[in-house]
Amino acid sequence: MQWAKGLGLGLGAAALLALGIILGHFAIPKNTPSISATQDLDLEILETVMGQLDASRIRENLRELSREPHLASSPRDEALVQLLLQRWADTTSGLDSAEAFEYEVLLSFPSQEQPNSVDVVASAGGVLYSCLRSEENLTGEQGGPDVVPPYAAYAPPGTPQGLLVYANQGSEEDFKELQTQGIKLEGTIALTRYGGVGRGAKAVNAAKHGVAGVLVYTDPGDINDGLSLPNETFPNSWHLPPSGVERGSYYEYFGDPLTPYLPANPSSFRLDLANVSGFPPIPSQPIGFQDAKVLLCNLNGSSAPAAWQGALGCDYRLGPGFRPDGDFPADSQVKVSVYNRLQLRNSSNVLGIIRGAVEPDRYVLYGNHRDSWVHGAVDPSSGTAVLLELSRILGTLLKKGTWRPRRSIVFASWGAEEFGLIGSTEFTEEFFSKLQERTVAYLNVDISVFANATLRVQGTPPVQSVVFSAAKEIPSPGPGDLSIYDNWIRYFNRSSPVYGLVPRLGSLGAGSDYAPFIHFLGISSMDIAYTYDQSKTSARIYPTYHTAFDTFDYVDKFVDPGFSSHQAVARTAGSVLLRLSDSFFLPLNVSDYSDTLRSFLQAAQQELGALLEQHSISLGPLVAAVEKFEAAAAALGQYISTLQQGSPDPLQVRMLNDQLMLLERTFLNPRAFPEERYYSHVLWAPRTGSTATFPGLANACSKARDTSPGSEAWAEVQRQLSIVVVALEGAAATLRPVADL
């Protein structure tokens, strides 16, 4: 019966083959061009995308997105979720799939029944002066029922009252300076200005010194170049009107406050409110500089240091209390009444996916948050307007069957970013393993246009080369024939020992949704925007940031008339996205990390070397580790060049690409900074020490400097040095041939 067995095996094999063909037929997405394992970036497709990105469509996207206020979890925010789902499901320009992921998160809102207030009160209790509770309704868009009043999100309720003091930017050093001046801070109200330290840190620092409440204002010298008269401000120019108030989150960490390291799903453990850390310890409230001027220009006491002076047109004094010859009796106090409430709310992320043709299990993520404090035309809708136009172009090519990327592209609209990067953080918590294993890079375009002078990119060193390649091929907006790259290098540049003069990439902190991807997951990340000429303005950020004056007309008239800078950002981000998703060899240049590591090492040697030597701590192992990395990166670069000159096996290239993709992960050590939630990247954690070197080493040396030899602080210096050495050696090992340990 051997023949029958053989026939049976043959028929079985044929059936399995047929089944495989059928399954394969249905598994391959329809309207897909022919698939090749060596599929590479198609320059004609790239040119088509660049040519079709339409400034007028971006403008119309922005008009729709910013038409109404869309605070996180509000009805308009949820309506925008549906708009995104509809766009990404469109039959002619949609993506392969689109889905909303909902989380139940803890947000903070002002009470509608008891509005927050700031008053000057007499000793007998009468109100002498009240700060504005809302911004002036200059264009008819600042007074609607959906405009949330200015408030400090997550600031606790309370009604502290006390003498007023001026504390500059509210840093720890600022409050120590007040104490040095002999000012008693216990029970006072501190008036601070934005800048210097984070919003929440102002309240934390104040509380340490016994301050009962904190006020925060935007000084016109920091954001308006000193201009503050009505004819000099919006709606007559882009400058902030005197009643403008910057809203914001005062929460210290990012992610949902109740579910750190866990996605905010129904089944997840939630902290008891009494055990939640990171909220401001004392009531806080932002005010406009119109009201800040009344308070500050009536203060008593000695003159503030020159560096603390601003542009309100008077001598800034320190207090405490008001001067006898001013507008208020000398014994008048300031009362801060805060009635904020914490609420559990549903907030959604929206994901739109284009499946990769060759490597669908490798993801290139492109994201921006959706929620805003009010209309949010610049922040964040300028970025979402670009995102929608880019996804429309790619979706149209996809539906026509003329293109499908090599790797999968994931477009993301994050929820509740303004409250502390909540949507993106919950996403990284829920899909932690999958994202760490499969994500090539994360591209963030939040505020796409701050102003229209030049490109500004923040990112980790490996993304430098792909951004440069994109920027060199795209014309810069405005007169002349410069490329975006050539224009960029005029405004932000640095001298590289390898390349000479190149544009300068900024480093990534925690200002937008890239934070959990780089700090928590170790994914190569970047943030792309157009910004202003820093030689012509000292503005901390664009003037109407987080106010009710950030409207469509503000962008259309003052920020980017014609939307050519929005188009430039769309082209740059689109080119980077296609290069990352379509290139056979991933365009991540790991050798560019060598510049960073060498500069960190030199700073440690020059500024910390002698101090470390006094405590018998050698930088020798760190020197050797940096040299190992440089050698491994150079050897890998040579191997890539050799492969590119031949006809490499796709599996060889896949292994190589994984080395490039996984390099960033090797710098993670979740135990390196136990006091810093989510920060585990040993090169990009917050640095409190003044030396521009490895942050853990810089911070440890700063704390140990004035302690005795053999102290725990010096043991921490040694631990941090070891952490960096091990990370660099691990990075070098990752770059060496895959068969080598």
XYZ file of C-alpha atoms in Angstrom:
741
model
C 0.000 0.000 0.000
C 3.024 2.294 -0.256
C 1.655 3.745 -3.490
C -1.618 4.639 -1.772
C 0.277 6.260 1.109
C 2.358 8.182 -1.397
C -0.733 9.266 -3.300
C -2.358 10.342 -0.045
C 0.701 12.373 0.917
C 0.783 13.906 -2.535
C -2.884 14.834 -2.446
C -2.461 16.192 1.095
C 0.484 18.301 0.043
C -1.441 19.605 -2.954
C -4.398 20.463 -0.732
C -2.167 22.284 1.741
C -0.514 24.150 -1.120
C -3.898 25.161 -2.503
C -5.055 26.230 0.965
C -1.881 28.238 1.359
C -2.459 29.956 -1.982
C -6.065 30.750 -1.049
C -5.112 32.052 2.399
C -2.256 33.972 0.898
C -4.587 35.499 -1.673
C -6.973 36.734 0.971
C -4.163 37.755 3.331
C -2.618 40.093 0.741
C -4.431 43.429 0.913
C -6.352 44.374 -2.214
C -5.128 47.197 -4.428
C -1.530 46.274 -3.620
C 1.320 46.711 -6.094
C 3.561 43.708 -6.693
C 5.468 42.815 -3.549
C 9.218 42.256 -3.542
C 11.280 41.271 -0.523
C 13.813 43.913 -1.583
C 11.202 46.679 -1.940
C 12.914 50.026 -1.422
C 11.995 53.694 -1.240
C 10.341 54.723 -4.516
C 11.582 58.215 -5.327
C 8.709 58.782 -7.765
C 6.185 58.050 -5.019
C 8.116 60.345 -2.689
C 8.042 63.126 -5.287
C 4.312 62.559 -5.843
C 3.579 62.898 -2.127
C 5.701 66.037 -1.850
C 3.871 67.599 -4.799
C 0.373 66.744 -3.608
C 0.610 68.004 -0.018
C -1.711 70.980 -0.272
C -1.382 74.112 1.889
C -5.019 75.097 1.281
C -6.263 71.703 2.494
C -4.131 72.005 5.620
C -5.715 75.419 6.168
C -9.218 73.973 5.864
C -8.305 71.121 8.202
C -7.192 73.664 10.772
C -10.362 75.708 10.373
C -12.471 72.617 11.137
C -10.304 71.314 13.975
C -10.166 74.645 15.823
C -13.750 75.765 15.138
C -14.795 75.024 18.716
C -12.985 74.507 22.020
C -12.095 70.841 22.487
C -10.875 70.246 26.005
C -10.043 66.587 26.704
C -13.153 64.410 27.157
C -15.502 67.250 26.128
C -18.269 66.616 23.579
C -16.267 68.436 20.889
C -13.201 66.312 21.668
C -15.322 63.189 21.179
C -16.727 64.658 17.940
C -13.167 64.991 16.651
C -12.610 61.311 17.466
C -15.461 60.541 15.073
C -14.069 62.942 12.470
C -10.724 61.128 12.493
C -12.376 57.714 12.290
C -14.477 58.930 9.368
C -11.471 60.362 7.502
C -9.413 57.228 7.993
C -12.276 54.960 6.882
C -12.956 56.943 3.678
C -13.329 54.702 0.623
C -11.107 56.854 -1.602
C -8.517 58.275 0.793
C -8.762 56.158 3.927
C -6.341 53.743 5.545
C -6.497 49.967 6.025
C -8.107 50.272 9.441
C -8.986 52.815 12.105
C -9.963 52.273 15.723
C -10.511 54.262 18.903
C -9.071 53.026 22.216
C -10.802 54.416 25.289
C -9.284 54.870 28.743
C -10.849 56.029 31.993
C -8.470 58.623 33.400
C -8.347 61.164 36.217
C -8.671 64.745 34.995
C -9.000 68.056 36.820
C -11.509 70.827 36.088
C -12.551 74.116 37.681
C -15.927 74.164 39.406
C -18.748 75.699 37.362
C -20.718 76.509 40.496
C -17.812 78.162 42.379
C -15.413 79.917 39.985
C -11.793 80.279 41.059
C -10.887 83.810 42.105
C -8.003 86.015 43.213
C -8.842 89.055 45.327
C -7.088 91.773 47.288
C -8.894 91.948 50.630
C -8.815 94.539 53.398
C -7.968 93.638 56.988
C -11.665 93.949 57.793
C -12.485 91.410 55.099
C -13.886 93.522 52.260
C -12.775 92.915 48.664
C -10.677 95.802 47.338
C -9.757 94.373 43.943
C -10.656 91.247 41.969
C -8.574 89.712 39.205
C -10.409 88.828 36.000
C -11.989 85.375 36.071
C -11.954 85.032 32.291
C -10.098 86.540 29.373
C -11.450 89.570 27.561
C -13.781 88.595 24.703
C -11.940 90.354 21.882
C -13.101 88.361 18.839
C -16.309 86.743 20.066
C -14.475 83.432 20.604
C -13.303 83.945 24.174
C -16.684 84.075 25.902
C -18.553 80.924 24.901
C -19.855 78.350 27.400
C -17.252 75.797 26.230
C -14.303 78.086 27.004
C -12.821 76.723 30.205
C -11.825 79.547 32.598
C -8.117 79.895 33.342
C -7.020 77.431 36.016
C -4.121 75.261 37.179
C -5.113 71.670 36.457
C -4.632 69.336 39.458
C -4.040 72.227 41.865
C -5.898 71.344 45.080
C -8.917 73.318 46.309
C -8.400 75.815 49.101
C -8.757 79.486 50.060
C -5.377 80.648 51.424
C -4.947 84.302 52.308
C -1.766 86.175 53.160
C 0.683 88.932 52.355
C 1.955 88.938 48.782
C 5.601 88.299 47.872
C 7.232 88.257 44.439
C 9.246 85.071 43.818
C 10.409 85.491 40.206
C 10.123 82.082 38.454
C 9.435 80.109 41.599
C 12.610 78.023 41.540
C 14.182 76.659 44.708
C 16.971 79.234 44.302
C 14.420 82.047 43.993
C 12.749 81.177 47.291
C 16.144 80.834 48.982
C 17.009 84.310 47.704
C 13.871 85.698 49.356
C 14.890 84.081 52.631
C 18.399 85.508 52.251
C 16.747 88.930 51.950
C 15.166 88.317 55.371
C 11.635 87.788 54.045
C 9.471 85.445 56.089
C 7.573 83.236 53.663
C 5.352 81.336 56.083
C 1.687 81.917 55.200
C 2.375 84.245 52.257
C 0.982 84.176 48.717
C 3.773 83.984 46.110
C 3.424 85.717 42.757
C 5.588 83.936 40.182
C 6.085 84.190 36.444
C 6.145 81.410 33.861
C 9.530 80.062 32.809
C 12.602 78.680 34.550
C 10.965 75.656 36.138
C 7.812 73.679 35.386
C 4.382 74.887 36.457
C 3.951 72.351 39.235
C 7.501 72.836 40.490
C 6.668 76.435 41.420
C 4.047 75.209 43.891
C 6.289 72.402 45.187
C 9.164 74.826 45.834
C 6.850 77.374 47.438
C 5.307 74.836 49.796
C 8.755 73.770 51.037
C 9.192 77.289 52.407
C 5.777 77.596 54.020
C 4.066 79.566 51.251
C 0.281 79.097 51.381
C -0.687 79.740 47.748
C 0.863 80.474 44.347
C -0.101 82.817 41.511
C 1.496 82.484 38.062
C 1.478 85.023 35.245
C 3.121 85.502 31.849
C 5.423 88.524 31.844
C 5.191 90.490 28.554
C 8.963 90.694 28.556
C 9.152 86.894 28.303
C 6.629 86.437 25.501
C 5.662 89.785 23.915
C 9.111 91.382 23.677
C 7.716 93.919 26.143
C 4.751 94.996 23.997
C 1.485 95.121 25.928
C -0.698 98.028 24.765
C -4.011 97.052 23.089
C -2.896 98.288 19.663
C 0.252 96.144 19.970
C -1.488 92.902 20.900
C -4.037 90.469 19.445
C -6.243 91.012 17.456
C -3.926 93.750 16.081
C -0.807 91.575 16.194
C 0.266 88.134 17.339
C 1.234 89.358 20.838
C -0.675 88.268 23.944
C -3.378 90.671 25.186
C -3.075 91.827 28.819
C -5.971 89.608 29.927
C -4.428 86.476 28.390
C -3.805 83.591 30.794
C -1.774 80.458 30.148
C -3.649 77.393 31.329
C -1.792 74.159 31.941
C -1.323 70.984 33.920
C 0.505 71.324 37.237
C 0.885 67.535 37.596
C 4.519 66.544 38.049
C 4.508 63.245 36.143
C 2.946 62.013 32.928
C 0.256 59.418 32.342
C -2.955 58.818 34.258
C -2.304 59.746 37.915
C -4.207 56.741 39.291
C -2.580 53.988 37.182
C 1.195 54.553 36.947
C 2.839 51.871 34.742
C -0.595 50.319 34.050
C -3.063 51.191 31.268
C -6.167 52.942 32.582
C -8.470 50.057 31.674
C -11.450 48.926 33.786
C -9.513 45.936 35.138
C -6.416 47.890 36.201
C -5.547 48.595 39.817
C -6.068 52.232 40.760
C -4.346 54.112 43.540
C -6.350 55.582 46.358
C -6.416 59.361 45.939
C -4.647 59.736 49.280
C -1.661 57.845 47.815
C -1.339 59.774 44.558
C 1.874 61.781 44.280
C 2.789 64.546 41.866
C -0.074 66.974 42.488
C 0.749 70.550 43.596
C 0.740 70.627 47.416
C -0.900 74.073 47.708
C -3.627 75.982 45.808
C -2.345 77.616 42.620
C -3.963 79.849 40.034
C -2.738 81.551 36.829
C -3.646 85.201 36.134
C -3.123 87.636 33.250
C -0.340 90.215 33.262
C -2.979 92.958 33.393
C -3.829 91.810 36.912
C -0.248 90.875 37.752
C 0.738 94.482 37.059
C -1.772 95.784 39.614
C -0.420 93.392 42.249
C 3.270 93.633 41.470
C 3.449 97.379 40.923
C 1.884 98.007 44.335
C 4.262 95.717 46.244
C 6.300 96.991 49.155
C 9.796 95.935 50.127
C 13.194 96.146 48.512
C 13.736 96.089 44.757
C 13.991 92.669 43.165
C 17.351 91.679 41.608
C 17.947 92.961 38.082
C 17.445 89.492 36.604
C 13.982 89.357 38.206
C 12.758 92.624 36.654
C 10.258 92.451 33.788
C 8.238 94.545 31.358
C 5.222 95.670 33.392
C 6.464 99.240 33.535
C 7.366 99.524 37.214
C 10.086 98.584 39.647
C 9.489 94.974 40.708
C 9.684 94.748 44.491
C 9.805 91.658 46.662
C 7.186 92.416 49.317
C 5.841 91.218 51.638
C 2.633 93.189 51.392
C 1.709 96.412 49.656
C 3.398 99.795 49.923
C 1.665 102.516 52.029
C 1.401 104.998 49.151
C -0.101 102.525 46.679
C -3.617 101.599 45.596
C -4.315 99.409 48.643
C -3.936 99.817 52.403
C -0.561 98.515 53.563
C -2.119 95.714 55.599
C -4.170 94.361 52.653
C -3.737 90.705 51.794
C -4.306 88.508 48.744
C -6.871 85.724 48.879
C -6.641 82.838 46.414
C -9.841 80.787 46.107
C -9.479 77.519 44.187
C -12.371 75.091 43.741
C -10.914 72.595 41.260
C -12.416 69.104 41.134
C -10.924 65.737 40.163
C -13.101 63.632 37.873
C -12.799 60.252 36.178
C -13.437 60.786 32.472
C -13.254 58.684 29.319
C -10.608 59.801 26.833
C -9.765 58.165 23.508
C -6.758 57.556 21.333
C -7.500 57.105 17.618
C -5.183 54.898 15.554
C -5.153 54.646 11.766
C -3.056 51.841 10.265
C -1.501 51.153 6.867
C -0.239 47.562 6.782
C 3.262 46.991 5.505
C 3.680 44.887 2.369
C 6.964 43.192 3.309
C 7.513 43.796 7.025
C 4.062 44.382 8.511
C 5.477 43.594 11.961
C 7.701 46.657 11.918
C 5.931 49.892 12.826
C 6.692 53.513 12.055
C 4.527 55.675 14.329
C 3.446 59.222 13.523
C 1.443 60.989 16.220
C 0.032 64.145 17.758
C -2.431 64.876 20.512
C -5.935 66.062 19.726
C -7.107 67.859 22.875
C -6.578 71.543 23.559
C -7.205 73.953 26.419
C -9.531 76.106 24.306
C -9.648 76.352 20.473
C -6.040 75.219 20.211
C -5.358 76.314 16.647
C -1.579 76.299 17.081
C -1.445 73.793 19.935
C -2.193 71.094 18.847
C -4.410 71.535 15.794
C -1.656 72.856 13.527
C -0.013 69.449 13.893
C -3.229 67.490 13.411
C -4.069 69.548 10.301
C -0.744 68.392 8.833
C -1.317 64.803 9.975
C -4.725 64.661 8.250
C -3.372 66.022 4.984
C -0.464 63.567 4.950
C -2.709 60.600 5.778
C -5.117 61.729 3.006
C -2.362 61.694 0.377
C -1.005 58.308 1.488
C -4.518 56.886 1.825
C -5.358 57.972 -1.720
C -2.248 56.245 -3.114
C -3.120 53.184 -1.065
C -6.705 52.997 -2.347
C -5.561 53.481 -5.945
C -3.216 50.522 -5.562
C -0.131 52.492 -6.595
C 1.710 52.215 -3.273
C 1.946 50.240 -0.069
C 4.787 50.808 2.404
C 7.385 48.191 3.145
C 6.704 48.543 6.884
C 3.450 49.347 8.653
C 2.586 52.982 9.343
C 0.527 53.870 12.407
C -1.060 57.318 12.590
C -2.088 58.273 16.118
C -4.270 60.984 17.629
C -3.612 60.975 21.367
C -6.158 62.018 23.988
C -5.677 64.160 27.109
C -2.081 65.199 26.383
C -2.550 68.609 27.953
C -3.205 67.023 31.344
C 0.127 65.179 31.296
C 0.732 63.150 28.100
C -2.010 60.796 29.216
C -3.188 59.148 25.982
C 0.266 58.337 24.612
C 1.463 57.082 27.993
C -1.540 54.775 28.416
C -0.887 53.441 24.896
C 2.755 52.661 25.678
C 1.720 50.970 28.917
C -0.923 48.813 27.242
C 1.224 47.728 24.302
C 4.622 47.918 25.988
C 6.090 44.603 24.765
C 4.727 44.786 21.233
C 5.950 48.338 20.749
C 9.403 47.648 22.186
C 9.826 44.623 19.947
C 8.488 46.100 16.719
C 8.660 49.907 16.573
C 11.274 51.401 14.271
C 10.780 55.052 15.243
C 8.260 57.561 16.567
C 7.665 60.852 14.737
C 5.833 63.598 16.643
C 4.334 66.712 15.055
C 2.482 68.585 17.804
C 2.673 72.342 17.243
C 3.691 72.177 13.595
C 4.232 75.945 13.279
C 5.306 78.213 16.155
C 6.344 80.852 13.600
C 7.580 80.871 10.016
C 11.351 81.446 10.142
C 12.963 78.003 10.148
C 12.697 74.293 10.783
C 13.316 73.094 14.348
C 13.858 69.416 15.079
C 14.380 67.669 18.384
C 15.417 64.038 18.356
C 17.845 61.299 19.269
C 21.081 61.177 17.247
C 20.214 58.230 14.935
C 17.361 60.206 13.315
C 19.646 63.094 12.355
C 20.650 61.644 8.980
C 17.117 60.875 7.779
C 15.891 64.360 8.749
C 18.863 65.947 6.982
C 18.207 63.866 3.840
C 14.577 64.966 3.786
C 15.298 68.642 4.489
C 17.889 68.887 1.713
C 15.314 67.934 -0.932
C 12.516 70.346 0.039
C 12.419 74.041 -0.896
C 12.212 76.472 1.994
C 9.121 78.706 2.129
C 9.615 82.339 1.227
C 11.785 84.104 -1.328
C 15.021 82.633 -2.655
C 15.949 79.127 -3.655
C 17.265 77.743 -0.381
C 16.343 74.250 0.739
C 14.810 73.766 4.169
C 18.195 72.341 5.214
C 20.128 75.397 3.977
C 17.700 77.751 5.704
C 17.742 75.687 8.910
C 21.532 75.762 9.202
C 21.424 79.579 9.209
C 19.399 79.618 12.455
C 20.397 76.496 14.424
C 23.791 74.945 13.820
C 26.678 73.166 15.470
C 30.155 72.061 14.503
C 30.478 68.298 14.101
C 33.918 66.642 14.086
C 32.604 64.303 11.370
C 30.422 66.516 9.163
C 31.595 70.065 9.862
C 28.846 72.666 10.200
C 25.396 71.025 10.370
C 21.940 71.974 11.674
C 21.528 71.432 15.389
C 19.047 68.889 16.692
C 17.584 69.658 20.080
C 17.259 66.932 22.706
C 13.936 65.468 23.821
C 12.573 66.369 27.246
C 8.944 65.749 28.185
C 7.138 68.533 26.343
C 4.980 66.353 24.128
C 3.927 62.789 23.324
C 7.389 61.610 22.301
C 8.263 61.419 26.016
C 6.945 57.920 26.843
C 8.342 56.537 23.584
C 11.921 57.666 24.197
C 12.141 57.660 28.004
C 9.953 54.624 28.789
C 10.271 52.419 25.677
C 13.640 53.473 24.251
C 12.307 54.107 20.738
C 14.212 56.472 18.453
C 12.041 59.583 18.383
C 11.814 63.057 16.908
C 9.644 66.178 17.052
C 9.343 68.399 13.974
C 8.109 71.997 13.790
C 8.676 75.397 12.206
C 9.699 78.139 14.615
C 10.856 81.742 14.990
C 14.154 83.533 14.584
C 15.601 83.496 18.104
C 17.914 86.398 17.291
C 14.853 88.643 16.891
C 12.745 87.558 19.848
C 13.268 86.311 23.372
C 9.821 84.681 23.474
C 9.623 81.564 25.617
C 6.989 80.172 23.236
C 4.393 81.654 20.872
C 2.510 84.436 22.679
C -1.060 83.062 22.883
C 0.047 79.616 24.112
C -2.730 77.849 26.089
C -5.021 80.889 25.978
C -8.433 81.544 24.424
C -6.717 83.732 21.807
C -5.095 80.734 20.063
C -7.668 80.665 17.243
C -7.814 79.924 13.523
C -7.693 83.639 12.668
C -4.612 84.033 14.865
C -2.793 81.437 12.746
C -4.242 82.630 9.452
C -3.345 86.290 9.999
C -0.184 86.246 12.084
C 1.500 82.861 12.523
C 1.533 81.482 8.976
C -0.429 83.448 6.349
C -0.702 81.247 3.271
C 0.191 78.142 5.321
C 3.495 77.673 3.483
C 5.290 76.763 6.720
C 2.607 74.179 7.505
C 3.187 72.745 4.047
C 6.959 72.713 4.643
C 6.473 70.753 7.872
C 4.096 68.348 6.085
C 6.689 67.733 3.380
C 9.530 67.275 5.847
C 7.590 64.953 8.123
C 6.119 63.098 5.133
C 9.531 62.558 3.580
C 10.957 61.291 6.881
C 7.963 58.986 7.327
C 8.329 57.459 3.844
C 12.078 57.033 4.199
C 11.598 55.182 7.492
C 8.708 53.044 6.269
C 9.914 52.249 2.723
C 13.718 52.107 2.708
C 15.240 48.624 2.364
C 18.034 49.667 4.746
C 16.702 51.645 7.701
C 18.034 55.229 7.424
C 19.089 55.384 11.083
C 22.749 56.320 11.487
C 23.912 54.937 14.823
C 27.387 56.429 14.360
C 25.856 59.826 15.034
C 25.552 58.760 18.677
C 29.357 58.850 18.827
C 29.318 62.676 18.705
C 26.976 62.826 21.689
C 28.864 60.261 23.739
C 32.219 61.897 23.022
C 30.903 65.344 24.045
C 29.401 63.879 27.247
C 32.710 62.174 28.021
C 34.757 65.327 27.429
C 32.441 67.346 29.699
C 32.826 64.725 32.440
C 36.616 64.724 32.085
C 36.961 68.506 32.039
C 34.430 69.466 34.711
C 34.228 66.411 36.958
C 37.505 64.576 36.417
C 39.520 66.305 39.149
C 36.691 65.996 41.677
C 36.256 62.294 40.925
C 39.993 61.708 41.175
C 39.994 63.207 44.686
C 37.560 60.452 45.657
C 39.526 57.710 43.855
C 36.899 57.328 41.137
C 38.372 56.684 37.708
C 36.773 57.621 34.413
C 38.929 55.002 32.682
C 36.105 52.449 32.270
C 33.889 55.163 30.788
C 36.601 56.142 28.302
C 36.984 52.507 27.266
C 33.210 52.057 26.919
C 32.886 55.115 24.658
C 35.759 53.851 22.527
C 34.109 50.427 22.268
C 30.897 52.042 21.076
C 32.697 54.199 18.514
C 34.540 51.189 17.118
C 31.414 49.036 16.944
C 29.403 51.815 15.276
C 32.141 52.461 12.718
C 32.459 48.752 11.913
C 28.704 48.435 11.483
C 28.694 51.465 9.194
C 31.359 49.831 7.046
C 29.354 46.587 6.945
C 26.269 48.508 5.808
C 28.251 50.160 3.005
C 29.516 46.783 1.850
C 26.023 45.263 1.846
C 24.568 48.238 -0.032
C 27.089 47.780 -2.836
C 25.999 44.198 -3.444
C 22.725 42.268 -3.647
C 22.186 41.347 -0.019
C 19.821 38.665 1.167
C 16.704 40.341 2.644
C 17.180 38.341 5.854
C 20.673 39.803 6.245
C 19.229 43.295 5.890
C 16.423 42.470 8.314
C 18.963 41.413 10.958
C 20.984 44.561 10.345
C 17.898 46.760 10.573
C 16.987 45.161 13.878
C 20.383 46.151 15.244
C 19.722 49.756 14.197
C 16.183 49.675 15.591
C 17.144 48.143 18.925
C 20.160 50.332 19.692
C 18.057 52.919 21.557
C 16.650 50.191 23.845
C 20.150 49.312 25.066
C 20.367 52.655 26.868
C 17.411 51.798 29.106
C 17.876 50.910 32.754
C 14.571 51.001 34.670
C 16.461 51.041 38.001
C 18.794 53.886 37.125
C 16.534 56.685 38.372
C 14.127 55.267 40.961
C 12.984 58.779 41.905
C 11.990 59.613 38.294
C 8.783 57.962 37.072
C 9.064 56.555 33.499
C 12.568 57.899 32.939
C 14.899 55.005 32.219
C 17.054 56.209 29.275
C 20.472 56.806 30.825
C 21.425 59.451 28.236
C 18.288 61.614 28.233
C 16.926 61.637 31.790
C 16.348 65.019 33.499
C 19.645 66.647 34.464
C 19.756 68.760 37.606
C 23.549 68.997 37.702
C 25.113 71.808 35.679
C 27.602 69.641 33.754
C 26.395 68.717 30.243
C 27.257 65.056 30.607
C 25.519 61.755 31.368
C 22.555 62.894 33.499
C 22.819 60.263 36.230
C 26.505 61.014 36.730
C 25.954 64.795 36.601
C 23.126 64.655 39.154
C 24.987 62.318 41.515
C 28.133 64.467 41.447
C 26.084 67.591 42.137
C 24.586 65.999 45.257
C 27.843 64.443 46.448
C 30.088 67.462 45.940
C 29.768 68.807 49.484
C 29.571 65.467 51.305
C 32.361 63.571 53.007
C 34.423 60.825 51.309
C 32.827 57.413 51.625
C 29.305 58.834 51.971
C 26.259 57.267 50.371
C 26.238 60.162 47.933
C 29.666 59.176 46.615
C 28.559 55.544 46.421
C 25.724 56.769 44.185
C 28.273 58.496 41.942
C 30.053 55.170 41.502
C 26.742 53.406 40.845
C 25.733 55.930 38.194
C 29.133 55.638 36.533
C 28.732 51.863 36.388
C 25.209 52.194 34.963
C 26.510 54.315 32.083
C 29.470 52.030 31.404
C 27.271 48.917 31.294
C 24.770 50.675 29.002
C 27.494 51.742 26.567
C 29.062 48.301 26.553
C 25.631 46.787 25.919
C 25.070 49.241 23.060
C 28.408 48.312 21.522
C 27.548 44.609 21.836
C 24.229 45.213 20.055
C 26.055 46.828 17.130
C 28.610 44.049 16.729
C 27.902 41.138 14.327
C 24.793 39.332 15.501
C 26.591 36.013 15.956
C 29.079 37.585 18.369
C 28.397 38.007 22.079
